[in-house]
mmCIF file of C-alpha atoms in Angstrom:
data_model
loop_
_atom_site.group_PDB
_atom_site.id
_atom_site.type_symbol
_atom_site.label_atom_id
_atom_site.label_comp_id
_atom_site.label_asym_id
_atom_site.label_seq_id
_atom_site.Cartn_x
_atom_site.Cartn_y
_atom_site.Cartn_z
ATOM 1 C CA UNK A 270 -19.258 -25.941 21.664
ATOM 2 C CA UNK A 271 -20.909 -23.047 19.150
ATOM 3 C CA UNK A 272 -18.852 -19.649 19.620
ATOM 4 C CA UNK A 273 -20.638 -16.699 20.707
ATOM 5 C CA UNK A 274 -18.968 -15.294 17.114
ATOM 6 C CA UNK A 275 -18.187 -16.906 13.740
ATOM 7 C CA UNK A 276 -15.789 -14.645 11.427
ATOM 8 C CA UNK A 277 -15.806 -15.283 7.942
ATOM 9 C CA UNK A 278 -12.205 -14.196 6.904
ATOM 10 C CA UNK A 279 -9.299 -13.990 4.380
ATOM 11 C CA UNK A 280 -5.975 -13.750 5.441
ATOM 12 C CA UNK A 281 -4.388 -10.073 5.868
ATOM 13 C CA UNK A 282 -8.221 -9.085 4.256
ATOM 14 C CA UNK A 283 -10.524 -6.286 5.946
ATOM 15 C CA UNK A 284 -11.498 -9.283 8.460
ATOM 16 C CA UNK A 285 -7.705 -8.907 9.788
ATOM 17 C CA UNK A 286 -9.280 -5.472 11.628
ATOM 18 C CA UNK A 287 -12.443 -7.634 12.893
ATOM 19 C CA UNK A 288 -10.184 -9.645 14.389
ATOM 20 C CA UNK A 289 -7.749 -7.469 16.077
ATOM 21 C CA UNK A 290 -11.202 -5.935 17.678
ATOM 22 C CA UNK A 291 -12.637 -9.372 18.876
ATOM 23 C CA UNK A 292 -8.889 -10.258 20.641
ATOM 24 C CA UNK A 293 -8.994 -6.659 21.634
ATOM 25 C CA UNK A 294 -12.379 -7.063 23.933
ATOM 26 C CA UNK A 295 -11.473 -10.893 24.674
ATOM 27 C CA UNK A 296 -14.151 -12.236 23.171
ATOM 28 C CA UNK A 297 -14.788 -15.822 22.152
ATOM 29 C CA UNK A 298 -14.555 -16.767 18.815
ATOM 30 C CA UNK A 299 -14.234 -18.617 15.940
ATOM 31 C CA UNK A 300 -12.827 -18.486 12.178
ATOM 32 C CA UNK A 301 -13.875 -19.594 8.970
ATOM 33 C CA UNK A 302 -11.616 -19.694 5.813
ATOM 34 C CA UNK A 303 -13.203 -17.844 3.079
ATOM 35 C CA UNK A 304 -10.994 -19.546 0.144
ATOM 36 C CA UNK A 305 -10.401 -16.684 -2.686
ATOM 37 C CA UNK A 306 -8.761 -18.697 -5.026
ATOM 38 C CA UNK A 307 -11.369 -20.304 -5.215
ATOM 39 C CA UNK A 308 -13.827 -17.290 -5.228
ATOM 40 C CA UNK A 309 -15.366 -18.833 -2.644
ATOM 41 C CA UNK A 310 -17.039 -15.046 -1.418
ATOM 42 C CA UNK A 311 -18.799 -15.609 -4.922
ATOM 43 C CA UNK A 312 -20.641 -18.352 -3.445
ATOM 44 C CA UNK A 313 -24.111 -18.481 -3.180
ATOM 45 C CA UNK A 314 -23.750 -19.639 0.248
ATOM 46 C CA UNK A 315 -21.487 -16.810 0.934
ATOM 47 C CA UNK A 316 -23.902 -14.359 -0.460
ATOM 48 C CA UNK A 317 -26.607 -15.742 1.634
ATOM 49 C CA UNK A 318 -24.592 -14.114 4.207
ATOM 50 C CA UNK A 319 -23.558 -10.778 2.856
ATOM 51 C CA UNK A 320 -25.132 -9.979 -0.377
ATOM 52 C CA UNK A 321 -22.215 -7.870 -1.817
ATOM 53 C CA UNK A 322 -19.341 -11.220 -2.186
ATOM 54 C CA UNK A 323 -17.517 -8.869 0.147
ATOM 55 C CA UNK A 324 -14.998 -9.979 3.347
ATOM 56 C CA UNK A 325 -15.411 -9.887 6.380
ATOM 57 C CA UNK A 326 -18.857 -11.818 7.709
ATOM 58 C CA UNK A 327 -18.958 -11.213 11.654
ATOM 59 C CA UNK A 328 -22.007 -14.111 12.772
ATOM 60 C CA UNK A 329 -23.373 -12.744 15.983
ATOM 61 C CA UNK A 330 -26.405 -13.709 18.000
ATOM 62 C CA UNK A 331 -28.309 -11.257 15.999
ATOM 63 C CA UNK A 332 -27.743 -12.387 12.795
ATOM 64 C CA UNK A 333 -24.928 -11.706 9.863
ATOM 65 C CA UNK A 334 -23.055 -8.667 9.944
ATOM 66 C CA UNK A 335 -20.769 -6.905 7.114
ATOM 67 C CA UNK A 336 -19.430 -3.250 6.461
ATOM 68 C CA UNK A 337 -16.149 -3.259 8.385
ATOM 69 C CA UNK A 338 -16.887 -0.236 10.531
ATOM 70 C CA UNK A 339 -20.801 -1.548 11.061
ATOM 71 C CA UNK A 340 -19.071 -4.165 13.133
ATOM 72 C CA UNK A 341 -17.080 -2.523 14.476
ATOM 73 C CA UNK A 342 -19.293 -0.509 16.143
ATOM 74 C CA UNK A 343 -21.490 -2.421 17.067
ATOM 75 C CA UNK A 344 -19.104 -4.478 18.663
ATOM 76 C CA UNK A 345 -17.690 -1.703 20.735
ATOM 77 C CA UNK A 346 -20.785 -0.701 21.657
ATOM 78 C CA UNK A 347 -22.126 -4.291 22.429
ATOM 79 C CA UNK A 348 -18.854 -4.663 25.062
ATOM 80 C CA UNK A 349 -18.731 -1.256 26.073
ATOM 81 C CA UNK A 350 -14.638 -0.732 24.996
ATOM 82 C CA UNK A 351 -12.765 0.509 22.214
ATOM 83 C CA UNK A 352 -14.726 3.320 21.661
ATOM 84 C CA UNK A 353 -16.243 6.214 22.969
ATOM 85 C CA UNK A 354 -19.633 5.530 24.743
ATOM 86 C CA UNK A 355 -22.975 7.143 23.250
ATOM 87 C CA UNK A 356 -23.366 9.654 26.070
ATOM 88 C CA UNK A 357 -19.449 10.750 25.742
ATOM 89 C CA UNK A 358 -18.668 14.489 24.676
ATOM 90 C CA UNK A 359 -15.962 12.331 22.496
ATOM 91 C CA UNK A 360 -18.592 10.378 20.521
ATOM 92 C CA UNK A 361 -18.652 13.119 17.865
ATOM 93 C CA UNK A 362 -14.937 13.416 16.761
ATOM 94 C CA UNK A 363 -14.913 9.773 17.276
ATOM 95 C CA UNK A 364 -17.647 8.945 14.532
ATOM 96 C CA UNK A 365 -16.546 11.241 12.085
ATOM 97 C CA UNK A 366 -13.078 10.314 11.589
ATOM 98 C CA UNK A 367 -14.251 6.486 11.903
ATOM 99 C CA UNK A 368 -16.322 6.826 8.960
ATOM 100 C CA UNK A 369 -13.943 9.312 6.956
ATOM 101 C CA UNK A 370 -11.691 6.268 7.709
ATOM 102 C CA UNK A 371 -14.344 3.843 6.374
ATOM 103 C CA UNK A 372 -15.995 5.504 3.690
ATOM 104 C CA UNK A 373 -13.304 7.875 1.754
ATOM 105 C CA UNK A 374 -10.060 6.535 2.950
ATOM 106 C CA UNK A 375 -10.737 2.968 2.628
ATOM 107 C CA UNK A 376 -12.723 3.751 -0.633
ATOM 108 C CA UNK A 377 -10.085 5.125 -2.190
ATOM 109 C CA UNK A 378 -7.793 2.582 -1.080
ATOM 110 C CA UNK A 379 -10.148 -0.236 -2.993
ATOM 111 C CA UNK A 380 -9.464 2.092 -6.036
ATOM 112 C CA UNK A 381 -6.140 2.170 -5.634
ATOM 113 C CA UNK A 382 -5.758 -1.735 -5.465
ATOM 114 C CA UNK A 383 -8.781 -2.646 -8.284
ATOM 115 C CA UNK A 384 -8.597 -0.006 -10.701
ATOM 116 C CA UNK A 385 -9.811 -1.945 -13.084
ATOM 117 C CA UNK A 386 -13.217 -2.605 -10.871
ATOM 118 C CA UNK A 387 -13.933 1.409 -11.692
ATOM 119 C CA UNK A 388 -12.302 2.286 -15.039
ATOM 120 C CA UNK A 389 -11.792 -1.210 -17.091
ATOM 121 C CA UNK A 390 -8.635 -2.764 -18.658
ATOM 122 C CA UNK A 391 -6.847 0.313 -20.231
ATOM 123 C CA UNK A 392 -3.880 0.013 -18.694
ATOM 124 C CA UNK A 393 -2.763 3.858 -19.186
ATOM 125 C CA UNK A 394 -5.878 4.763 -17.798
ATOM 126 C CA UNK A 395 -5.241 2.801 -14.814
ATOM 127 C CA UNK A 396 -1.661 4.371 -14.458
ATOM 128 C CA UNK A 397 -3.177 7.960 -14.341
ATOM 129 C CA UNK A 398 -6.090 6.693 -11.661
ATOM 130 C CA UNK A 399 -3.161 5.452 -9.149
ATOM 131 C CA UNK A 400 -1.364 8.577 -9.706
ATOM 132 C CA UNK A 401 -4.571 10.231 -8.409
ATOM 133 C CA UNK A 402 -5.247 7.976 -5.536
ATOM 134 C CA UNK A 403 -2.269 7.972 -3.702
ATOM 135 C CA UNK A 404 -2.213 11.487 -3.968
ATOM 136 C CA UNK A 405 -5.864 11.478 -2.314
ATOM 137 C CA UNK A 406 -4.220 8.706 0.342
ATOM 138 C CA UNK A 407 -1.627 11.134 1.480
ATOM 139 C CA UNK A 408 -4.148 14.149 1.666
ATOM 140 C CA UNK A 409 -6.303 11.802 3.772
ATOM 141 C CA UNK A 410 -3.826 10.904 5.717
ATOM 142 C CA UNK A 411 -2.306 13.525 6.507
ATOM 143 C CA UNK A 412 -5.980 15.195 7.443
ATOM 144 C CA UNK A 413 -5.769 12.216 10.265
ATOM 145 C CA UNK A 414 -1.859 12.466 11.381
ATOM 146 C CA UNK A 415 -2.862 15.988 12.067
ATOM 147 C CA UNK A 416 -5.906 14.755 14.212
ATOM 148 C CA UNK A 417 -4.114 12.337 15.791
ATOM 149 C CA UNK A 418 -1.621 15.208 16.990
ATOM 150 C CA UNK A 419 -4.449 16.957 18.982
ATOM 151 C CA UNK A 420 -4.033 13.551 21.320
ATOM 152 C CA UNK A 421 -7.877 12.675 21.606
ATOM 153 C CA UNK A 422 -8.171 9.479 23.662
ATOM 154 C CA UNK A 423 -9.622 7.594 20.402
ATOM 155 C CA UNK A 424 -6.980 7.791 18.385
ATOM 156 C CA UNK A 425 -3.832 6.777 19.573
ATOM 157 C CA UNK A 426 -5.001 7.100 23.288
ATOM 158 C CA UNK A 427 -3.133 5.211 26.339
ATOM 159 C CA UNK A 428 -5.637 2.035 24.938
ATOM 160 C CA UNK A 429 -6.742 1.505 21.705
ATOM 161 C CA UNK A 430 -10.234 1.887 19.348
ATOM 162 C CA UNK A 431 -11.455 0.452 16.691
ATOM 163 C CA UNK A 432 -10.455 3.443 14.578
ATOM 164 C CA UNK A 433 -6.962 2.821 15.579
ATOM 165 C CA UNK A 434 -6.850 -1.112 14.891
ATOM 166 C CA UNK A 435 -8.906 0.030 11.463
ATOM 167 C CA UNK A 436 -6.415 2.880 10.748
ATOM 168 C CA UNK A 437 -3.421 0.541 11.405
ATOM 169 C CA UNK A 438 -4.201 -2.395 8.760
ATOM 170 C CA UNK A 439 -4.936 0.162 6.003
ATOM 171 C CA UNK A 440 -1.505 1.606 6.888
ATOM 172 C CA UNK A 441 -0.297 -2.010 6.158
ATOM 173 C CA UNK A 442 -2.106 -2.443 3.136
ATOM 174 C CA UNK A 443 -0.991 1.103 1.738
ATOM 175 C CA UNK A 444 2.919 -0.527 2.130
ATOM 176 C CA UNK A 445 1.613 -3.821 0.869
ATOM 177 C CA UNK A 446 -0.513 -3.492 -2.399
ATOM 178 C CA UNK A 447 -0.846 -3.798 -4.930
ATOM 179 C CA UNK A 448 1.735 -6.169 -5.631
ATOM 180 C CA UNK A 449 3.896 -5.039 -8.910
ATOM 181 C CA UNK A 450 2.855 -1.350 -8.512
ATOM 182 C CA UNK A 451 5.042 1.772 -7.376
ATOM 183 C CA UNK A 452 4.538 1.950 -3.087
ATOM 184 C CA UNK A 453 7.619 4.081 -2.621
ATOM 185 C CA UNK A 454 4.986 7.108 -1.643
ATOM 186 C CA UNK A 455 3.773 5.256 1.400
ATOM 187 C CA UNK A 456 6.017 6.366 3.736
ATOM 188 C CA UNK A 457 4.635 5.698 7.167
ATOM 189 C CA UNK A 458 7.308 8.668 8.901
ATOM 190 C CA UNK A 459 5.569 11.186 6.750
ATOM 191 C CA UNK A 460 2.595 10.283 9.611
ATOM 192 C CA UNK A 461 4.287 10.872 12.892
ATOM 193 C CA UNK A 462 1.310 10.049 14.602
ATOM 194 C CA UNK A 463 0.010 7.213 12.954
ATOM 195 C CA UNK A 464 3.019 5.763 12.984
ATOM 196 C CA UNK A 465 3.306 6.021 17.108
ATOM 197 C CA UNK A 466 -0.316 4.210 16.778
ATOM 198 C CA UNK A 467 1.092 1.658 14.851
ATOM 199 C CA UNK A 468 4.097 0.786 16.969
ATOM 200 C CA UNK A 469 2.673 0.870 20.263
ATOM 201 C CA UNK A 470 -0.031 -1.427 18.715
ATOM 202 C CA UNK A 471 2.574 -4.255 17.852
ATOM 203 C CA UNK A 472 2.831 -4.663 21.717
ATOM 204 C CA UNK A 473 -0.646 -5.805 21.923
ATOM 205 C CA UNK A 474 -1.499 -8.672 22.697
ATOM 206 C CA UNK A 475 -4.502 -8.892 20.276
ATOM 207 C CA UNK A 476 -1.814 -8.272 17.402
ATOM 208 C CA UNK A 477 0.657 -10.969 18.763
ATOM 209 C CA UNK A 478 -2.260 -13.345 18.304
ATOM 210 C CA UNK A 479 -3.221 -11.984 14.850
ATOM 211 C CA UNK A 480 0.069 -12.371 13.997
ATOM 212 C CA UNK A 481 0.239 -15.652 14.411
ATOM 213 C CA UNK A 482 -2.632 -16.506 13.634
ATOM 214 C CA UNK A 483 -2.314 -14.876 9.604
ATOM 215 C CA UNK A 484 1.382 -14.719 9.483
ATOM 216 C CA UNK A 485 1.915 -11.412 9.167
ATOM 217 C CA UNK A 486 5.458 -10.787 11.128
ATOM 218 C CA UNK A 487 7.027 -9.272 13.471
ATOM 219 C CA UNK A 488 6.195 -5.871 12.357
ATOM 220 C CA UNK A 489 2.754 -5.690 10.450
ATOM 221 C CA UNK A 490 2.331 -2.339 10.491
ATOM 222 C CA UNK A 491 5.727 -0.518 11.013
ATOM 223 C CA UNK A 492 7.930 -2.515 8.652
ATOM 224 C CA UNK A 493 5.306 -5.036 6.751
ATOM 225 C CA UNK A 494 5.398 -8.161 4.509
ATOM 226 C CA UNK A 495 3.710 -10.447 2.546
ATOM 227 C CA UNK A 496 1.686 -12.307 5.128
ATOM 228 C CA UNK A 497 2.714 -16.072 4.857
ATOM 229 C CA UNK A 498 -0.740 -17.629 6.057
ATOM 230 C CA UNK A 499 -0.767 -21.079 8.028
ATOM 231 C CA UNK A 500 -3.988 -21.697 5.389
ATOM 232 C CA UNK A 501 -5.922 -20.171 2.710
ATOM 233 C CA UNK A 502 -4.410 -16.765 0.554
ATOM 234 C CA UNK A 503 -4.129 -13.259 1.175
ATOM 235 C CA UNK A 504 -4.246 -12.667 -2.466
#
């Protein structure tokens, strides 16, 4: 039987937060392995499907989709949860700090992990661009703790949104990667917050199922690990 969705993912990979979403609004769905050991998101048959190599791929009924928070909203939008709805006075506040989330947090973050995507092999250089970044990751997130403290029901509400499934993986990542590098500055407590967002999220039943399903622990998001995938590499 063909699955209403088809997600193209990597193991603890930007396709974890697709995921978390689809369990959040109980959708049916299925997985495929995108293999990068094998660079399989180099493929030409990959690329078919999102020009830019880049994970995740959400398959819907109206075609490919890519850009983590493009999916995610359209998905909450589609289903009508996990978000504010179009008409809401909370639409706004919503948007903006899903896309600062999106396009200058999680930017920086890809910095942070691939240096050498931005500046080359100088490995000096690269020292002094980390420096910088997680400086700009604790500015940013400390910009968001402090929005999270004004209680809005999007972030870190009594249920969750996207923003707050989206915030809570790059919160893992921050603890995570890269491997070899110094992560002592990630230090979720310094968030109040976000960290409250992250624990009441390992209760969920969408991140039981995630956990399991990508081998990421107990505790993703308040005391992480290497995730120890039943296939393919989050590497």
């Amino acid at each position: 039987m063909i699955k209403r969705y088809r997600l193209h993912y990597a193991p603890d990979n930007a396709s974890l937060v697709i995921r978390l979403a689809l369990e959040e609004l109980g959708q049916d769905y299925e997985t495929v392995l995108v293999d990068r050991q094998a660079q399989a998101q180099r493929s030409a048959a990959y690329r078919a499907l999102n020009p830019s190599g880049l994970i995740p791929v959400l398959e819907t009924p109206d075609g490919p989709m890519f850009e983590t928070a493009a999916i995610l909203l359209w998905l909450s939008d589609r289903h009508g949860a996990l978000a504010p709805a179009v008409d809401s006075d909370q639409r706004a506040g919503f948007l903006k700090w899903l896309f600062f989330t999106s396009n200058t947090l999680h930017a920086d973050l890809r910095i942070l992990f691939y240096p050498e995507h931005y500046i080359g092999t100088d490995l000096t250089q690269q020292h002094q661009l980390r420096r910088v970044q997680r400086q700009r990751l604790h500015s940013h997130l400390s910009h968001i703790d402090a929005a999270a403290a004004q209680r809005p029901s999007w972030l870190g509400g009594d249920e969750p949104s996207v923003l707050d499934l989206y915030l809570a993986c790059q919160l893992r990542w921050m603890a995570l990667y890269p491997q070899g590098s110094d992560r002592s500055w990630m230090v979720l407590a310094q968030y109040p917050n976000l960290q409250a967002i992250c624990t009441k999220l390992e209760l969920r039943a969408s991140v039981s199922a995630a956990r399991c399903a990508e081998g990421l622990g107990a505790t993703p998001f308040t005391s992480p690990f290497l995730a120890k995938p039943p296939e393919g590499s989050p590497t």
